[in-house]
PDB file of C-alpha atoms and ligand atoms in Angstrom:
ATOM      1  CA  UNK E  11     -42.511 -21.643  61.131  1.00 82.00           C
ATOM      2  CA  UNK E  12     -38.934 -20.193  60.740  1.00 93.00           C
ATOM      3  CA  UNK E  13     -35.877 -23.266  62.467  1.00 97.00           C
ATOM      4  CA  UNK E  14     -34.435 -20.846  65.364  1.00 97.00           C
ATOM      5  CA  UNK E  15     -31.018 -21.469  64.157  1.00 97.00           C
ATOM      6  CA  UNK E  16     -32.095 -19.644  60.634  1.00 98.00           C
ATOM      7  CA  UNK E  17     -34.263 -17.328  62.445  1.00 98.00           C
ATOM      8  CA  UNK E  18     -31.271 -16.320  65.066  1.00 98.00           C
ATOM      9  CA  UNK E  19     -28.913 -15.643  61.884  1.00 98.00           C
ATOM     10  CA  UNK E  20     -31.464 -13.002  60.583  1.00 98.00           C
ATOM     11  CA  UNK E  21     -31.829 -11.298  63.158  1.00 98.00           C
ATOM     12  CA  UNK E  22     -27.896 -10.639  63.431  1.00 98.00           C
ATOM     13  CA  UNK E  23     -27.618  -9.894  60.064  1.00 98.00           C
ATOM     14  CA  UNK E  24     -30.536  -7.244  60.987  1.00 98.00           C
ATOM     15  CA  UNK E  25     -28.264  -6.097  63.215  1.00 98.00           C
ATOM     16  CA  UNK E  26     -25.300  -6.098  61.206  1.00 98.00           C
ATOM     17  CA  UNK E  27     -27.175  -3.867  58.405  1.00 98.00           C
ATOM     18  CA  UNK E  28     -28.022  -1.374  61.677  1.00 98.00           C
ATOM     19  CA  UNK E  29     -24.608  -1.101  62.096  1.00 98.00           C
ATOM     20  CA  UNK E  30     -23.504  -0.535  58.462  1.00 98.00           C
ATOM     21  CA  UNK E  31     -26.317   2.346  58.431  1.00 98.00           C
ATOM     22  CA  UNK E  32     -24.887   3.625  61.669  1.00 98.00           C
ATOM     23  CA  UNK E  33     -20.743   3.080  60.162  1.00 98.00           C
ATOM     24  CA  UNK E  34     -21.704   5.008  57.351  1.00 98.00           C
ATOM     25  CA  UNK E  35     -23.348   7.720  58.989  1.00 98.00           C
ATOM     26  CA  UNK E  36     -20.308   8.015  60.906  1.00 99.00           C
ATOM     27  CA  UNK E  37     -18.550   8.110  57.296  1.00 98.00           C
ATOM     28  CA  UNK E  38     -20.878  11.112  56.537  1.00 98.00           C
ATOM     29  CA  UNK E  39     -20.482  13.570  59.939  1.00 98.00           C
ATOM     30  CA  UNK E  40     -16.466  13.311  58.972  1.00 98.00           C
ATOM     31  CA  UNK E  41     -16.581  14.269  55.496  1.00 98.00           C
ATOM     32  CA  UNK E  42     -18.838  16.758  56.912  1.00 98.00           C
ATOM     33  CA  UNK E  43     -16.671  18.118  59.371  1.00 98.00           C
ATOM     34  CA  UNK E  44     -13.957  17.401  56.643  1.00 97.00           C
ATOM     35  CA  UNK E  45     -15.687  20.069  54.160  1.00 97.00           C
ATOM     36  CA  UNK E  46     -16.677  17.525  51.775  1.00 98.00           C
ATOM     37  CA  UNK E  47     -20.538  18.328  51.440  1.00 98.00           C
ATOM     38  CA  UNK E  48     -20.576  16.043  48.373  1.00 98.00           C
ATOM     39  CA  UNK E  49     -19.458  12.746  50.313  1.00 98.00           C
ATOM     40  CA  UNK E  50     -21.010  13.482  53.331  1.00 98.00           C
ATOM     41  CA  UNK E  51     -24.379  13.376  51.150  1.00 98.00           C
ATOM     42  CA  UNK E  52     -23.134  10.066  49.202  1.00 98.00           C
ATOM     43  CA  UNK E  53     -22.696   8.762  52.804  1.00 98.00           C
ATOM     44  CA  UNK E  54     -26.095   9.467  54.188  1.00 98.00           C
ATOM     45  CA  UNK E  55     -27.745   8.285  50.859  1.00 98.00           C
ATOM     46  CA  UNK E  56     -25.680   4.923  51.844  1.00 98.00           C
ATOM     47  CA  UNK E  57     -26.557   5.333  55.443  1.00 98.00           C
ATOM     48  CA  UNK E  58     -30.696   5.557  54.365  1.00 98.00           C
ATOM     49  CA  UNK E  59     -29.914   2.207  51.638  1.00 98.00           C
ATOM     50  CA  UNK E  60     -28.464   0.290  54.882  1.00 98.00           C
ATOM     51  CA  UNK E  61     -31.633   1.058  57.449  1.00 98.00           C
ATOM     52  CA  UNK E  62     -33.598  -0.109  54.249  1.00 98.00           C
ATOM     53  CA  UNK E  63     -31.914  -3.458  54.160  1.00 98.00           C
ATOM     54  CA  UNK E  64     -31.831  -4.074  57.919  1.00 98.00           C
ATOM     55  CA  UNK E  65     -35.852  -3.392  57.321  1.00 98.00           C
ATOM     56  CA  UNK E  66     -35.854  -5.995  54.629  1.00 98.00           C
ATOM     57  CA  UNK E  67     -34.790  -8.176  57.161  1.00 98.00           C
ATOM     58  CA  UNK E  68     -37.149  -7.488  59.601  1.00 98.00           C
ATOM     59  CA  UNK E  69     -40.137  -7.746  56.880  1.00 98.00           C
ATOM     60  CA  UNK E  70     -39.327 -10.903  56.295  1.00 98.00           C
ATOM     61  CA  UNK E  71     -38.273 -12.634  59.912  1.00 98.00           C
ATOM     62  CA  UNK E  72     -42.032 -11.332  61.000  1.00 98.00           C
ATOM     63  CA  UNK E  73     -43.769 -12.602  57.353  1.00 97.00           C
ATOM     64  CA  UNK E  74     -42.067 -16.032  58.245  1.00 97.00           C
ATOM     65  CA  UNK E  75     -43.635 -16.292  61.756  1.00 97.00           C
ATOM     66  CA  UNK E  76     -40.094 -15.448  63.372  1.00 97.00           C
ATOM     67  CA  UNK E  77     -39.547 -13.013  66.444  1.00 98.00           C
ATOM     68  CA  UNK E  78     -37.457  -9.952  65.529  1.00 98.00           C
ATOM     69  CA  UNK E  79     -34.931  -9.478  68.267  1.00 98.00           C
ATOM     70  CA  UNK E  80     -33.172  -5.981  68.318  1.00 98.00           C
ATOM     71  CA  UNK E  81     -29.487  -6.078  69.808  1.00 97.00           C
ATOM     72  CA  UNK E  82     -26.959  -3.518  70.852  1.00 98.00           C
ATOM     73  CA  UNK E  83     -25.398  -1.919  68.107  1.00 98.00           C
ATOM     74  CA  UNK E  84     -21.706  -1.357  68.307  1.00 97.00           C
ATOM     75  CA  UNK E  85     -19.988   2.194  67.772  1.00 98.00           C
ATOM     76  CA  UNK E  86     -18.692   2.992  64.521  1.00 98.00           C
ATOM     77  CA  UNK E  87     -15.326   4.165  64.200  1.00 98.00           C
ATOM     78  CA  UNK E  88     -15.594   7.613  63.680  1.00 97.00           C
ATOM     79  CA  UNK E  89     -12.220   9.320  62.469  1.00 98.00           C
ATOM     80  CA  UNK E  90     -10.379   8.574  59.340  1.00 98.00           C
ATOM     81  CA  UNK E  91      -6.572   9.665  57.809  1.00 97.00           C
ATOM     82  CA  UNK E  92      -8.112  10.932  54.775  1.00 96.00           C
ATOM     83  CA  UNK E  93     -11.078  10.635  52.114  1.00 97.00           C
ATOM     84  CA  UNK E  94      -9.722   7.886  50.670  1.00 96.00           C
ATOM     85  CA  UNK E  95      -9.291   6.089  53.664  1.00 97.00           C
ATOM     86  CA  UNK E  96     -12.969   6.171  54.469  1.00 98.00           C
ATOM     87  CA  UNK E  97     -13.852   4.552  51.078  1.00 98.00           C
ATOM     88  CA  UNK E  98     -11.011   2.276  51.580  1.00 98.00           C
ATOM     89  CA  UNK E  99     -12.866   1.193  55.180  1.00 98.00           C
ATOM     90  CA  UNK E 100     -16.394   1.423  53.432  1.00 98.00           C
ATOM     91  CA  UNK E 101     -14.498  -0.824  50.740  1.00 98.00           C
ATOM     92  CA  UNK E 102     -13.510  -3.452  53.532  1.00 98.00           C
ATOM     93  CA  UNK E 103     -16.986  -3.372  55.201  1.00 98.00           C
ATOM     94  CA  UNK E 104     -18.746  -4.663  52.168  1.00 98.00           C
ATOM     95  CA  UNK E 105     -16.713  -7.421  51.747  1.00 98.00           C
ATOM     96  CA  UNK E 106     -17.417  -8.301  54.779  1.00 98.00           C
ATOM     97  CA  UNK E 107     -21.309  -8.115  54.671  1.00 98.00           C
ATOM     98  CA  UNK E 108     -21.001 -10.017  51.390  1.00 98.00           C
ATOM     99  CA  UNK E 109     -18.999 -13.261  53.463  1.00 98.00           C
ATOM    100  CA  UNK E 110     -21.719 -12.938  56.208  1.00 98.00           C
ATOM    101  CA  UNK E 111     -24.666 -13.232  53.292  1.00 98.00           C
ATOM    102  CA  UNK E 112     -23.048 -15.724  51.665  1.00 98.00           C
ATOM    103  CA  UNK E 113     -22.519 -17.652  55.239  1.00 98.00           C
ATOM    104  CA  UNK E 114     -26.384 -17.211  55.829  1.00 98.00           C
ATOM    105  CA  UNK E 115     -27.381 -18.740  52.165  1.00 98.00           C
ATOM    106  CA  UNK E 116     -24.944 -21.556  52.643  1.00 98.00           C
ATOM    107  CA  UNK E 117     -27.181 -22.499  56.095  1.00 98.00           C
ATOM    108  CA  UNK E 118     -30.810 -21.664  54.482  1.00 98.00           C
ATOM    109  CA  UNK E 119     -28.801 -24.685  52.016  1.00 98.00           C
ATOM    110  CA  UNK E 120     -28.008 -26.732  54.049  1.00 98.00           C
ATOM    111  CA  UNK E 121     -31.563 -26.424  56.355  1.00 98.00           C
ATOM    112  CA  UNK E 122     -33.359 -26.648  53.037  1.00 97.00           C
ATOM    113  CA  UNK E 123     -35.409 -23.417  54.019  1.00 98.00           C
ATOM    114  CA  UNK E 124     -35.543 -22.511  50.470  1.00 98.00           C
ATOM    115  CA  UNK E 125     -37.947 -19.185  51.569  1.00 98.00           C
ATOM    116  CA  UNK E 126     -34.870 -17.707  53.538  1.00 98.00           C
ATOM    117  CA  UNK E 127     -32.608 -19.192  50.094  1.00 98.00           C
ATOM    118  CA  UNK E 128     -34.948 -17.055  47.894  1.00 98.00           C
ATOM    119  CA  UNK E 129     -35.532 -14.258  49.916  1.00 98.00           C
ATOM    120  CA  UNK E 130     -31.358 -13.798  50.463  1.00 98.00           C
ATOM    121  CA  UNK E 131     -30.935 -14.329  46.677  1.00 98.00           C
ATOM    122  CA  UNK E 132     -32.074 -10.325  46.265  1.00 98.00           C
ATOM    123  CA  UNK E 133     -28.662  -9.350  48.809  1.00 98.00           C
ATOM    124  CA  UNK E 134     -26.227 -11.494  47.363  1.00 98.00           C
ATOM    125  CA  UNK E 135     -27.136  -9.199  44.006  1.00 98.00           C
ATOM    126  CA  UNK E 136     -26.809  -6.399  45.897  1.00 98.00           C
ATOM    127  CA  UNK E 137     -23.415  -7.171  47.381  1.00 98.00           C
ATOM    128  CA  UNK E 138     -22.262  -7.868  43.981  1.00 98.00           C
ATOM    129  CA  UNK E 139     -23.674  -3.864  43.383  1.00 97.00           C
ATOM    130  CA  UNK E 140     -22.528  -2.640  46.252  1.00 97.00           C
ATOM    131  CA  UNK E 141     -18.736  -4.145  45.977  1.00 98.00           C
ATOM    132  CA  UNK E 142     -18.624  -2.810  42.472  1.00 98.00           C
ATOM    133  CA  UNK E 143     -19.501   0.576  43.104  1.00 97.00           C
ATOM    134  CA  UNK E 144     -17.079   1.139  46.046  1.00 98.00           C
ATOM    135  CA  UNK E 145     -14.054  -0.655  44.406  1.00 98.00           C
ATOM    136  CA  UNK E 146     -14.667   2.034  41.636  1.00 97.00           C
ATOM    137  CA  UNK E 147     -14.633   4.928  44.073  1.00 97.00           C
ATOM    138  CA  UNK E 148     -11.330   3.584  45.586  1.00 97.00           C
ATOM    139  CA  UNK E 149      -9.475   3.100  41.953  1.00 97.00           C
ATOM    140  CA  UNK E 150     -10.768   6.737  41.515  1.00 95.00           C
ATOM    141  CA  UNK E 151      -8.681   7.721  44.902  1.00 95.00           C
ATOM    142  CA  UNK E 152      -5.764   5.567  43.703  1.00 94.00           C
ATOM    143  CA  UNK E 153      -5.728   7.718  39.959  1.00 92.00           C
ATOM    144  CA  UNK E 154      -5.836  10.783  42.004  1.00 90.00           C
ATOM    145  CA  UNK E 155      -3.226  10.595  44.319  1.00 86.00           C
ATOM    146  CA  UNK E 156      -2.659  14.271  46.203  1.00 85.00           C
ATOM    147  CA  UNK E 157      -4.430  16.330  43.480  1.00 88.00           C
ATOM    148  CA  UNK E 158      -6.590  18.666  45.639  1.00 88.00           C
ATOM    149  CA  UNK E 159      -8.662  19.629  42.410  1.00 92.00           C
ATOM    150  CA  UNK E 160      -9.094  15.982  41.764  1.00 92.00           C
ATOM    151  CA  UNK E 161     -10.739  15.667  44.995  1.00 94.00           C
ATOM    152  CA  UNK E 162     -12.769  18.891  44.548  1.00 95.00           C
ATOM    153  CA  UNK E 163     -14.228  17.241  41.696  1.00 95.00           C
ATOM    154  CA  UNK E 164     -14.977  13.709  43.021  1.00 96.00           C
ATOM    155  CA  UNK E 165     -16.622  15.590  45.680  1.00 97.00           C
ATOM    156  CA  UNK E 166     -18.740  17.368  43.212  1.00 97.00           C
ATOM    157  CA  UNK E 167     -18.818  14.094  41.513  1.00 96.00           C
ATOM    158  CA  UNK E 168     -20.229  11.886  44.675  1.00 97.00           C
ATOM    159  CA  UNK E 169     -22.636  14.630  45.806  1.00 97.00           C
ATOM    160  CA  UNK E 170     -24.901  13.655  42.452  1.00 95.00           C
ATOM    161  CA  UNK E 171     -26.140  10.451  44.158  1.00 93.00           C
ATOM    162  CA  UNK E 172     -29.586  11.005  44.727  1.00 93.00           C
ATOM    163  CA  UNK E 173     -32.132   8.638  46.804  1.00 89.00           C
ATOM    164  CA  UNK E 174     -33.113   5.318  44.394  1.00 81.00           C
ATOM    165  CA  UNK E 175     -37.284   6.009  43.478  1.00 67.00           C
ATOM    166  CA  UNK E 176     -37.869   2.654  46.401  1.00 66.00           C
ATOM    167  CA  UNK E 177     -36.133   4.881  49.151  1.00 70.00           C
ATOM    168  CA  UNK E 178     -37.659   8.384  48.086  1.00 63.00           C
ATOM    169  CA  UNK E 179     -41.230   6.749  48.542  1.00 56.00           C
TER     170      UNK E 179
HETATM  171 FE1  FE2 U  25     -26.661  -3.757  53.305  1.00 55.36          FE
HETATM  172 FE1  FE2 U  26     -24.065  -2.233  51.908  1.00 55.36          FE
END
């Protein structure tokens, strides 16, 4: 059986990949309304990627004997200065889901629940993925400066994503 301190952690880090599903759909509907069809997708793809990690977490709370507990979900911010802006907030946002993983490894640590160690071990990869990839869109931004084409192109460039094989299933 799951210590409620660990189990109570996982379930707001549920909640806090909920809300980065539900951030970066916000991130999408602007670059929609924004006429950039190729980040809007991008977004969405991310926005699919972030329900499938709050269901990771859910998965495993249950497998463990825990009690998933669903909380409010705050509202996203949902207008941004500019394109780069977004990625700049998107940026941010990881870094910030990377502290709170690292956070809930250091207490599966120091509880010895070396399930919840092993199990976390898969997002603190991720992260590392995740940070990479979005710090690389924002250096892109930076290069670009006000070139309209440039955006143009990144937009064509960002609407390539496609769904990884595990979320197309
Ligand atoms: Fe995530
Ligand atoms: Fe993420």
């Amino acid at each position: 059986m799951i210590k409620r301190k660990i189990q109570n952690e996982l379930n707001e880090q549920l909640n806090k990949e909920i809300f980065s599903s539900y951030l970066y759909l916000s991130m999408a509907a602007y670059f929609e309304r924004n006429n950039l069809s190729g980040m809007s997708s991008w977004m969405r793809i991310q926005s699919i990627e972030e329900h499938e990690h709050a269901m990771k977490f859910y998965d495993f709370i249950i497998k463990v004997g825990g009690t998933v507990k669903l909380k409010a979900i705050k509202e996203p911010k949902n207008e941004w200065k500019s394109a780069k802006d977004v990625f700049e907030d998107a940026l941010a946002h990881e870094q910030f889901i990377s502290q709170s993983i690292n956070k809930l490894t250091d207490l599966a640590i120091a509880e010895s629940d070396h399930a919840t160690k092993t199990f976390l071990h898969w997002f603190v990869e991720e992260q590392v993925e995740e940070e990479a990839t979005v710090q690389q869109i924002v250096d892109n931004f930076k290069l670009l400066g006000n070139d309209k084409s440039g955006l143009f192109l990144m937009d064509r460039e960002l609407g390539a994503r496609t769904l990884s094989a595990q979320s197309a299933e």
